[in-house]
Coordinates of C-alpha atoms and ligand atoms in Angstrom, one line a residue:
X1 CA 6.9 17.2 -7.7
X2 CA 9.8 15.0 -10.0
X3 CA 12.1 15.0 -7.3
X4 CA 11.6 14.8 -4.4
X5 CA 14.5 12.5 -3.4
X6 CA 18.0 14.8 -4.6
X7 CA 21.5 15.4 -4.2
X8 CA 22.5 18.8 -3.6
X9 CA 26.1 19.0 -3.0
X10 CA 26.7 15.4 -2.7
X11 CA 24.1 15.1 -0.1
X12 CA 20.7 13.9 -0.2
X13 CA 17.5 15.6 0.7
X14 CA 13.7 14.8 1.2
X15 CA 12.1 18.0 -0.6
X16 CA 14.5 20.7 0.9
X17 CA 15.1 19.3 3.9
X18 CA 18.8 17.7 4.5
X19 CA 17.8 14.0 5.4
X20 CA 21.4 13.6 7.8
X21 CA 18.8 16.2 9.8
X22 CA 16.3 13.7 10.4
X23 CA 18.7 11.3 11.3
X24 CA 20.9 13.0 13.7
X25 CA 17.6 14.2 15.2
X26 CA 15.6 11.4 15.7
X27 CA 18.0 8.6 15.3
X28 CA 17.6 5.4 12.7
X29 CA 16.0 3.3 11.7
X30 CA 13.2 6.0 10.6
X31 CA 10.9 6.6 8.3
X32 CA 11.0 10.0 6.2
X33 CA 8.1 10.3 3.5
X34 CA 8.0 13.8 2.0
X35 CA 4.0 15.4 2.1
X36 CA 4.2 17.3 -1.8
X37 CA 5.4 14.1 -3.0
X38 CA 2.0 11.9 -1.9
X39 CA 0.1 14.8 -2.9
X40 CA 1.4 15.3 -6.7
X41 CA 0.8 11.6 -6.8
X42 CA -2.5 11.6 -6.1
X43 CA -2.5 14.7 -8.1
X44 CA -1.1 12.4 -10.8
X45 CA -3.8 9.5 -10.6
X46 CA -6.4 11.8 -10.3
X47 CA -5.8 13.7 -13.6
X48 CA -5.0 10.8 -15.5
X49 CA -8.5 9.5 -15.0
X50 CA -10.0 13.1 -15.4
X51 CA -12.6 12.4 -17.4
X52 CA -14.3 9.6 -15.7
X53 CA -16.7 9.9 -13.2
X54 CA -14.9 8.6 -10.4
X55 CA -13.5 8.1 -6.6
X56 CA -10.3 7.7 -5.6
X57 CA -9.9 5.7 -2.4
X58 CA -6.6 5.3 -0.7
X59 CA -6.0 1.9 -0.1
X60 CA -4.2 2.9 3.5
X61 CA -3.0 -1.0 3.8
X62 CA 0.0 1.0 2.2
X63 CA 0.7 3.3 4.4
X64 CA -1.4 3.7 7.5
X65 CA 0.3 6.2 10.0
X66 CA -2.7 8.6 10.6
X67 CA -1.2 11.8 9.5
X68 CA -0.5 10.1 5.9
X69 CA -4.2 8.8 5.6
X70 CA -5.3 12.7 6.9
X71 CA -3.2 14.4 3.6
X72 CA -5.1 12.0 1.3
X73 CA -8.7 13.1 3.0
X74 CA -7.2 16.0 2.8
X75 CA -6.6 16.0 -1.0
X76 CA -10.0 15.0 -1.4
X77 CA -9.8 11.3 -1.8
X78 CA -11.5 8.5 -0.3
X79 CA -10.3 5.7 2.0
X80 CA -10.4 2.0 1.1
X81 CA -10.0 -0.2 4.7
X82 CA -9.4 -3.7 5.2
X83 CA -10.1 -4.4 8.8
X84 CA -11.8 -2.8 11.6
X85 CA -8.3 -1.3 12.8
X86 CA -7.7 0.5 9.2
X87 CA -11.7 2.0 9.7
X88 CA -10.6 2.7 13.1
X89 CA -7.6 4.4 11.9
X90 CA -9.7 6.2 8.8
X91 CA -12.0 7.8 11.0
X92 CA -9.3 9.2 13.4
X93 CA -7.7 10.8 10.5
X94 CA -11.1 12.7 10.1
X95 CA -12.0 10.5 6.5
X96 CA -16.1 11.0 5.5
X97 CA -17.8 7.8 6.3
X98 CA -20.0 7.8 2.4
X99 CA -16.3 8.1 0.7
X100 CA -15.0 4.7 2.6
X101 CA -15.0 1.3 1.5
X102 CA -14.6 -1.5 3.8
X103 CA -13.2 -4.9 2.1
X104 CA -12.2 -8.3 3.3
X105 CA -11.6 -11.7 2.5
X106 CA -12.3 -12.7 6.4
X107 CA -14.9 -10.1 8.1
X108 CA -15.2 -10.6 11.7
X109 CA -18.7 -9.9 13.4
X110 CA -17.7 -7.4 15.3
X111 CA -15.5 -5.7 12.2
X112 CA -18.7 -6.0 10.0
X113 CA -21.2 -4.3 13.0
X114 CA -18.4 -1.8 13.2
X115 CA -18.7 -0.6 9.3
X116 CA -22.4 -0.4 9.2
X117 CA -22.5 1.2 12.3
X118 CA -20.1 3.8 11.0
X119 CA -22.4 4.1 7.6
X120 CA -19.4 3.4 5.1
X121 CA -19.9 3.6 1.3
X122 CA -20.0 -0.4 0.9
X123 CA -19.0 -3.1 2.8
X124 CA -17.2 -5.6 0.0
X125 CA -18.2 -9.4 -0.1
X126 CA -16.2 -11.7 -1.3
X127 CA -18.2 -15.2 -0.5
X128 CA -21.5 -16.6 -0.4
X129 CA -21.6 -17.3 3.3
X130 CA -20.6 -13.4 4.4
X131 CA -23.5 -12.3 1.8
X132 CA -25.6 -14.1 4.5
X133 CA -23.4 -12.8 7.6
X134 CA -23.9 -9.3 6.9
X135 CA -27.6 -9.6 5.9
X136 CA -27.9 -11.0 9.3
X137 CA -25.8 -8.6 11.5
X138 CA -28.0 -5.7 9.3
X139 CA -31.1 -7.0 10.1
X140 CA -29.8 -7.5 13.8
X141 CA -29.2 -3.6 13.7
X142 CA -32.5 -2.8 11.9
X143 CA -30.1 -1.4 8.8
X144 CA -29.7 -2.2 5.4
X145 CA -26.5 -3.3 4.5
X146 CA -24.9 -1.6 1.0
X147 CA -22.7 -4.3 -0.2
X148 CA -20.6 -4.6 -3.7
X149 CA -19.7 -8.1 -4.5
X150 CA -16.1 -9.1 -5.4
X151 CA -15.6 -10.6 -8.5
X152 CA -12.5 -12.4 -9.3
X153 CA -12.4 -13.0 -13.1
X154 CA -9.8 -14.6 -12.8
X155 CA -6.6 -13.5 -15.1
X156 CA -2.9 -13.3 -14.7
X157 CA -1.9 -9.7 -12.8
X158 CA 2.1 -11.1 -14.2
X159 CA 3.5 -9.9 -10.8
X160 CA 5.3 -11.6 -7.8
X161 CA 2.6 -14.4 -6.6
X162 CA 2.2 -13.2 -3.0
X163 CA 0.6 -10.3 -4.1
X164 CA -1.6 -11.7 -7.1
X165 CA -5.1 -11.9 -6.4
X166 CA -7.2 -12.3 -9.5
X167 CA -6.6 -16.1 -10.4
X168 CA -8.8 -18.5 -9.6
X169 CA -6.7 -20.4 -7.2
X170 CA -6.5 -16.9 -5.4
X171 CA -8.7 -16.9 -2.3
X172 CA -9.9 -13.4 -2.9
X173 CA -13.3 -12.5 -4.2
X174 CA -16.3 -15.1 -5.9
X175 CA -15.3 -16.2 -9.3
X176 CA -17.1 -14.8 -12.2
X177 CA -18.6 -17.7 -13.2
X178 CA -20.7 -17.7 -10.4
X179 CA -20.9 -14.3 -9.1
X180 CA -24.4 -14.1 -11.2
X181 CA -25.6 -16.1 -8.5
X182 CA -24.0 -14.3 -6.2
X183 CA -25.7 -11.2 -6.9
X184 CA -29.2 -12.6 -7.7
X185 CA -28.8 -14.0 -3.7
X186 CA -28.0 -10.6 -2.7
X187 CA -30.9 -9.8 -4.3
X188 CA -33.5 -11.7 -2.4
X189 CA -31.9 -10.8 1.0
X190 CA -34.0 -8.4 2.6
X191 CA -31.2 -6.4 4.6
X192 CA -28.9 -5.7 1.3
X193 CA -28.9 -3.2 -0.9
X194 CA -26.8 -3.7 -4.1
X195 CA -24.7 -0.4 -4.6
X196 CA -21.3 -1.8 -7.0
X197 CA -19.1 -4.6 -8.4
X198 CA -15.6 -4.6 -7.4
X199 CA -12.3 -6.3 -8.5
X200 CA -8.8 -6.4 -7.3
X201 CA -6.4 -8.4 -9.1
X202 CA -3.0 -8.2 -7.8
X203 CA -0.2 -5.3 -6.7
X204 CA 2.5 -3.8 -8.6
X205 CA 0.8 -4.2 -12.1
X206 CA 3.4 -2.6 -14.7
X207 CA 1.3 -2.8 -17.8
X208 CA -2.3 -2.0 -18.2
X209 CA -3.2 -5.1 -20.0
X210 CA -4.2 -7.2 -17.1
X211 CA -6.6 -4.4 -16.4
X212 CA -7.8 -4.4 -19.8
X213 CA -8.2 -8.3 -19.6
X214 CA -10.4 -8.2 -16.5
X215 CA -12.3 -4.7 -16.9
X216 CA -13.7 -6.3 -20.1
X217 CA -14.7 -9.4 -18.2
X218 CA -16.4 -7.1 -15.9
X219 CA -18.1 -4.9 -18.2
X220 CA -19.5 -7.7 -19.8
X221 CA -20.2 -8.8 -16.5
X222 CA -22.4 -5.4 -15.7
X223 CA -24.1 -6.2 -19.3
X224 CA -25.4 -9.2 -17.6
X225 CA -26.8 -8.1 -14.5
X226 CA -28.4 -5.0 -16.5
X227 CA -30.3 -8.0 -18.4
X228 CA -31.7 -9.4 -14.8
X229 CA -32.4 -6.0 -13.6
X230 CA -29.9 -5.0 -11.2
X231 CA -28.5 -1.9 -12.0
X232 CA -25.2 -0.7 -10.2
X233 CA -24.0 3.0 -9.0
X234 CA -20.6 1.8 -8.3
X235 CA -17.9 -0.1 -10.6
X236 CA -14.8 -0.7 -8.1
X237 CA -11.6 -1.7 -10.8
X238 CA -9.4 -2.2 -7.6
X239 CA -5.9 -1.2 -7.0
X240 CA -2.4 -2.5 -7.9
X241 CA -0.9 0.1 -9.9
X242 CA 2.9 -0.2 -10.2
X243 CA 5.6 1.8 -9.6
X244 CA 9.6 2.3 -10.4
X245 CA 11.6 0.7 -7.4
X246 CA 15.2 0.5 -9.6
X247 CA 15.3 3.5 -11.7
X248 CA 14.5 1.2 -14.8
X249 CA 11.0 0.6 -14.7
X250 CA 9.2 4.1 -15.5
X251 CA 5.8 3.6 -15.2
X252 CA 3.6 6.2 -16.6
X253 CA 0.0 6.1 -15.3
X254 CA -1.4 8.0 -18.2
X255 CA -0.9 5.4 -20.5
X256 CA -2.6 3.1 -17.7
X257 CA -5.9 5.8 -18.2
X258 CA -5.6 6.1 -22.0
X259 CA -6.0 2.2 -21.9
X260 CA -8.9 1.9 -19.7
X261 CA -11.0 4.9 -19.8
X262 CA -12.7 4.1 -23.0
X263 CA -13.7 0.5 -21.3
X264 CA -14.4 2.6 -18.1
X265 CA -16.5 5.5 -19.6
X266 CA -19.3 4.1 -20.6
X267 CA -20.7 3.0 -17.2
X268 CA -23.5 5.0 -15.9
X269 CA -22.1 5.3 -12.1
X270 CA -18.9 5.6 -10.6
X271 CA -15.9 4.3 -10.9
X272 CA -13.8 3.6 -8.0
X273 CA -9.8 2.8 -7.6
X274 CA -8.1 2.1 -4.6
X275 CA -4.3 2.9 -5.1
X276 CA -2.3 2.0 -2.1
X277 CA 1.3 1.7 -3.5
X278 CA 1.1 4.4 -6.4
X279 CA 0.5 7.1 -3.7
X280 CA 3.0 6.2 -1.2
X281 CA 5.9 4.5 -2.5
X282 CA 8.3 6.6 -4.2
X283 CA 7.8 9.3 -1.5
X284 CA 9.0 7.6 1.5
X285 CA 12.4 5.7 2.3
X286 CA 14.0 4.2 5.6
X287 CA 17.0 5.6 7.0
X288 CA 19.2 3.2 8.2
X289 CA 23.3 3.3 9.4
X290 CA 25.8 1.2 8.9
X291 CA 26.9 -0.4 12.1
X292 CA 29.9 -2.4 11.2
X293 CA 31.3 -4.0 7.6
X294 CA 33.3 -7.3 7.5
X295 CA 34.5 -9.5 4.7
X296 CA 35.3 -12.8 4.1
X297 CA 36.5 -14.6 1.4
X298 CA 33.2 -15.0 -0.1
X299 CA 31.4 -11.8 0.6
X300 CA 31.5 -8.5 1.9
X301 CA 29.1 -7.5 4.4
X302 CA 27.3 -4.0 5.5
X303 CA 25.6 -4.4 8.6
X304 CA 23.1 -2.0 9.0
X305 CA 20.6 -0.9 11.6
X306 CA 17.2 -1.5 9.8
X307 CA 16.3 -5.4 10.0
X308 CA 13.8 -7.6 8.2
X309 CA 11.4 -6.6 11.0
X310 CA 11.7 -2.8 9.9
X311 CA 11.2 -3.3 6.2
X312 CA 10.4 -7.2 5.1
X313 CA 9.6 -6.6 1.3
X314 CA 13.2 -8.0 0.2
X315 CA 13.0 -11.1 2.6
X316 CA 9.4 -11.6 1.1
X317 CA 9.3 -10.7 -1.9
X318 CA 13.4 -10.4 -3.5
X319 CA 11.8 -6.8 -3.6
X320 CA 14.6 -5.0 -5.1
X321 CA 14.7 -1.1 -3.4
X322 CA 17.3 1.1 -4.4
X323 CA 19.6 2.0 -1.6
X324 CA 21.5 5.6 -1.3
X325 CA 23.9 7.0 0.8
X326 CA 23.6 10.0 2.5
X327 CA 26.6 11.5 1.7
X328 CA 28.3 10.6 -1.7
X329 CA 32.0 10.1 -1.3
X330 CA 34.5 9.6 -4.4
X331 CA 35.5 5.6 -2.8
X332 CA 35.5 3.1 -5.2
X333 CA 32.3 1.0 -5.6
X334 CA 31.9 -2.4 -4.0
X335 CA 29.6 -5.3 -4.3
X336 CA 28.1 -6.1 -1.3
X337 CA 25.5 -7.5 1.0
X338 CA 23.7 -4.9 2.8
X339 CA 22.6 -6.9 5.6
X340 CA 20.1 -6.3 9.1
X341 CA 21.0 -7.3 12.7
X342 CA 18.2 -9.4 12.9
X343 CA 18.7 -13.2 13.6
X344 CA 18.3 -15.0 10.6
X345 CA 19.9 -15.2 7.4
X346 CA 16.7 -14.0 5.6
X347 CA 17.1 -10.7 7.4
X348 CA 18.6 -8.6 4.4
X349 CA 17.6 -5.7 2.1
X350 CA 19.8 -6.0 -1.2
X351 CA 22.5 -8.9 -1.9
X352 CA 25.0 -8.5 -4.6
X353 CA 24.5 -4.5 -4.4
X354 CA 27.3 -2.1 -6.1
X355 CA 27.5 0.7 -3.9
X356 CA 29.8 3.5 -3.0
X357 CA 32.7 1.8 0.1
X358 CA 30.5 2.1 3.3
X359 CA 32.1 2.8 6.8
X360 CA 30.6 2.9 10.1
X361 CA 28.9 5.4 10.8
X362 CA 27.6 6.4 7.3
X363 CA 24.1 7.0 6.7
X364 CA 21.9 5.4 3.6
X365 CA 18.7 5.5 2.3
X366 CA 16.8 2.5 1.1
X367 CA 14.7 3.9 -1.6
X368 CA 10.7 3.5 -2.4
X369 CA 9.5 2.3 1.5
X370 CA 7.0 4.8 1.8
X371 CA 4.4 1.9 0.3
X372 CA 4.1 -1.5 2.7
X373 CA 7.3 -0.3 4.7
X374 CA 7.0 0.6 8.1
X375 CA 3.1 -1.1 7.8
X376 CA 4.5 -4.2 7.6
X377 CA 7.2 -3.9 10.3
X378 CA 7.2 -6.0 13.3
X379 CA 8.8 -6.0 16.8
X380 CA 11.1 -10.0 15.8
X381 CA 13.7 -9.9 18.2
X382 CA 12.3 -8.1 20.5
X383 CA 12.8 -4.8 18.3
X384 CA 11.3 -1.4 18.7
X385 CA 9.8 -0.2 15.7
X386 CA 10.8 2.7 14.2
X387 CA 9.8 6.5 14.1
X388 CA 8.1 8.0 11.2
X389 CA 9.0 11.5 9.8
X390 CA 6.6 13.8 7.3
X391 CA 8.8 16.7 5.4
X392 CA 7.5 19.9 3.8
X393 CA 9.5 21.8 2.2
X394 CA 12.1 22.2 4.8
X395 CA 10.3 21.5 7.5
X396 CA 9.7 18.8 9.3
X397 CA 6.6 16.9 11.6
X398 CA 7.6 13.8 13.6
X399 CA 4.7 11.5 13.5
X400 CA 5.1 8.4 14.7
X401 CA 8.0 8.4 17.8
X402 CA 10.1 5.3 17.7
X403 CA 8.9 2.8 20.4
X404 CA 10.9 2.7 24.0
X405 CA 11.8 -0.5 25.8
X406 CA 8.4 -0.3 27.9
X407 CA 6.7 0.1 25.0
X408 CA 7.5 -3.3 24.2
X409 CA 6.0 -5.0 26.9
X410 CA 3.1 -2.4 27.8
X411 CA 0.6 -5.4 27.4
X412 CA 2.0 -7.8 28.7
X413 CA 1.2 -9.5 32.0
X414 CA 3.5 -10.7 34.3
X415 CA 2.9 -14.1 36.5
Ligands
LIG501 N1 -7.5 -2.9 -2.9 C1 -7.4 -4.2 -2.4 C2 -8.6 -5.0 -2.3 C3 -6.1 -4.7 -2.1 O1 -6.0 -6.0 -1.6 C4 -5.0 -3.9 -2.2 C5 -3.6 -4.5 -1.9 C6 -5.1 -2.6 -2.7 C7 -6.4 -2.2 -3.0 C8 -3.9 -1.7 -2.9 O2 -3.0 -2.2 -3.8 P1 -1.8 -1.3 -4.3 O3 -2.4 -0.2 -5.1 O4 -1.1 -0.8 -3.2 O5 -1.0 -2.3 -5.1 N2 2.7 -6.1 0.8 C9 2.7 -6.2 -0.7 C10 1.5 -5.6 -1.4 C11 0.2 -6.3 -0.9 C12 -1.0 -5.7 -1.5 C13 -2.2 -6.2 -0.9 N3 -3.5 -5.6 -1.4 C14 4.0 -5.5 -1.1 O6 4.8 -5.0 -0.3 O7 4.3 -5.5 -2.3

């Protein structure tokens, strides 16, 4: 589905759903993400990659409401979980235990008991010292651990260095140059079993050749450890995939699979990605209303009711989201600050923005949340969190309801 974000009329909808709907119903700040849209995306992904031998995990760090993770099982695809609440989450959303991967750069005990127990596909190991760890806890269980090491060959991903993982000043996986090692420890540990290799080397990638850089590193990689006999089923490339937040950036995944699969093909097990953003993104945005505008001689402000505690990626990262209103009116354009009501300067979603003259009242959209939106919201300021809304079609399923007052202070004890 191209669009599932439209004007008709001068107002927009999710799919065919009226979005002031969802608003008026259930208030804002809230989450809408629209169900055809996550599915043709995985649709997508899946057919670039058609002819490789392959599993597609959903990397549900991106969007992790249960209902979104149970479309993806749904569709077929596989769940890639890094901590024991994501597994926890995973498995409520009905996801098969031999299609999930567990990953990790700081496994707790009880998070690595809690994976074997639940007989995932692979537990991920990014260190020497958890290769011992989960030998241990396996043997402690009378099971045998199926691990795949993470190797991080360290290249540049080119993308904003929060969310670059592949270098070696990274602290994510074991670096190539010693992963050999790594494996031939793994190896001699009685409760492992080697199943895969895995890399992940950063987030919103917009060009395939940092995957071609590192893929090749692997395969050579896999060369290697055919020579010292340790033969893999599973060759995990990772997520990151990009995608269009400003309406500039097409990204087009096939070009992504006509790059890789002839590095990927040849491999005699499976391969495994784990898209988190390229699902989710583009089908979700925050609704949000403008509470009051002011001006001063400097600037002119939009105060609206989503805060840096609903959606953080532009405090975090400059991510730049498109923002929409509602309704489109024939006012002039301004250049503006669209700004939250949270209690710090860094609490804003776009500075410098051209936008159609806001008033109170008025509803807008901020574009591309449905990846690492409401997943990375918080309750700052004492705020509740916001609902979360699936469309199909024209109908609509809330699934997540906005947290109350009591909510808020449900575990806490007073003394
Ligand atoms: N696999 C591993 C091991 C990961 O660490 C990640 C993301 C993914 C898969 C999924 O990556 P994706 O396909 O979504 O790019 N909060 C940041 C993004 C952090 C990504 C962390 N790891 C943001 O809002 O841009």
């Amino acid at each position: 589905m191209n669009n599932i974000f439209n004007y008709k009329n001068n107002e927009l909808f999710c799919e065919d759903l009226l979005l002031k709907t969802i608003a008026e119903k259930f208030g804002t700040p809230t989450y809408v993400y629209s169900i055809n849209g996550m599915l043709d995306s995985l649709f997508i992904f899946e057919n670039a990659f058609k002819i490789l031998n392959k599993l597609v995990c959903y990397s549900v760090k991106a969007n992790s409401n249960i209902s979104v993770i149970k479309l993806f099982v749904g569709g077929g695809a596989g769940i890639d979980c890094n901590s024991g609440g994501e597994l926890f989450r995973a498995i409520k959303a009905g996801a098969t235990p031999s299609k999930i991967i567990f990953t990790g750069v700081g496994k707790t005990e009880e998070e690595i008991k809690f994976a074997l127990e639940t007989k995932v596909l692979m537990l991920k190991v990014e260190s020497f010292q958890e290769l011992e760890s989960i030998n241990n806890i396996a043997a402690s269980l009378n099971l045998i651990a199926p691990i795949a090491i993470r190797v991080n060959p360290d290249v540049d991903a080119k993308t904003h260095p929060y969310i670059s993982t592949g270098l070696a000043e990274n602290k994510f996986g074991i670096n190539i140059s010693e992963a050999q090692n790594a494996f031939q420890i793994a190896k001699s540990l009685p409760n492992l079993k080697i199943v895969g290799v895995d890399m992940h080397i950063g987030s919103q990638i917009t060009t395939p050749l940092p995957y071609k850089d590192a893929i090749n590193k692997l395969i050579l990689f896999v060369n290697d450890l055919n020579k010292n006999g340790i033969i893999l089923e599973h060759l995990d490339v990772g997520g990151g995939f990009g995608v269009d937040y400003d309406g500039n950036n097409k990204i087009n995944i096939s070009e992504f699979a006509n790059e890789l699969t002839p590095l990927l093909n040849n491999f005699k097990g499976k391969i495994i990605f784990e898209p988190g953003r390229f699902l989710t993104a583009n089908s979700g945005v925050l609704l949000t209303k403008v509470l009051f505008t002011k001006s001063n001689n400097k600037k002119e402000f939009v105060i609206v009711d989503a805060g840096m505690n609903d959606i953080v990626r532009p405090t975090l990262y400059n991510a730049l989201h498109e923002i929409k209103p509602l309704k489109v009116n024939s006012n002039p354009k301004n250049v503006v600050d669209i700004v939250g009501p949270v209690c710090e300067s860094a609490d804003f979603i776009r500075k410098n923005y051209s936008i159609q003259n806001c008033n109170q009242g008025d509803y807008l959209a901020i574009m591309s949340s449905g990846a690492y939106g409401f997943v990375m919201s918080s309750n700052y300021n004492t705020r509740r969190r916001a609902a979360e809304v699936l469309v199909d079609k024209n109908n609509f399923y809330l699934i997540r309801k906005r947290e109350t007052f009591q909510d808020l202070i449900s575990g806490e004890i007073i003394i």
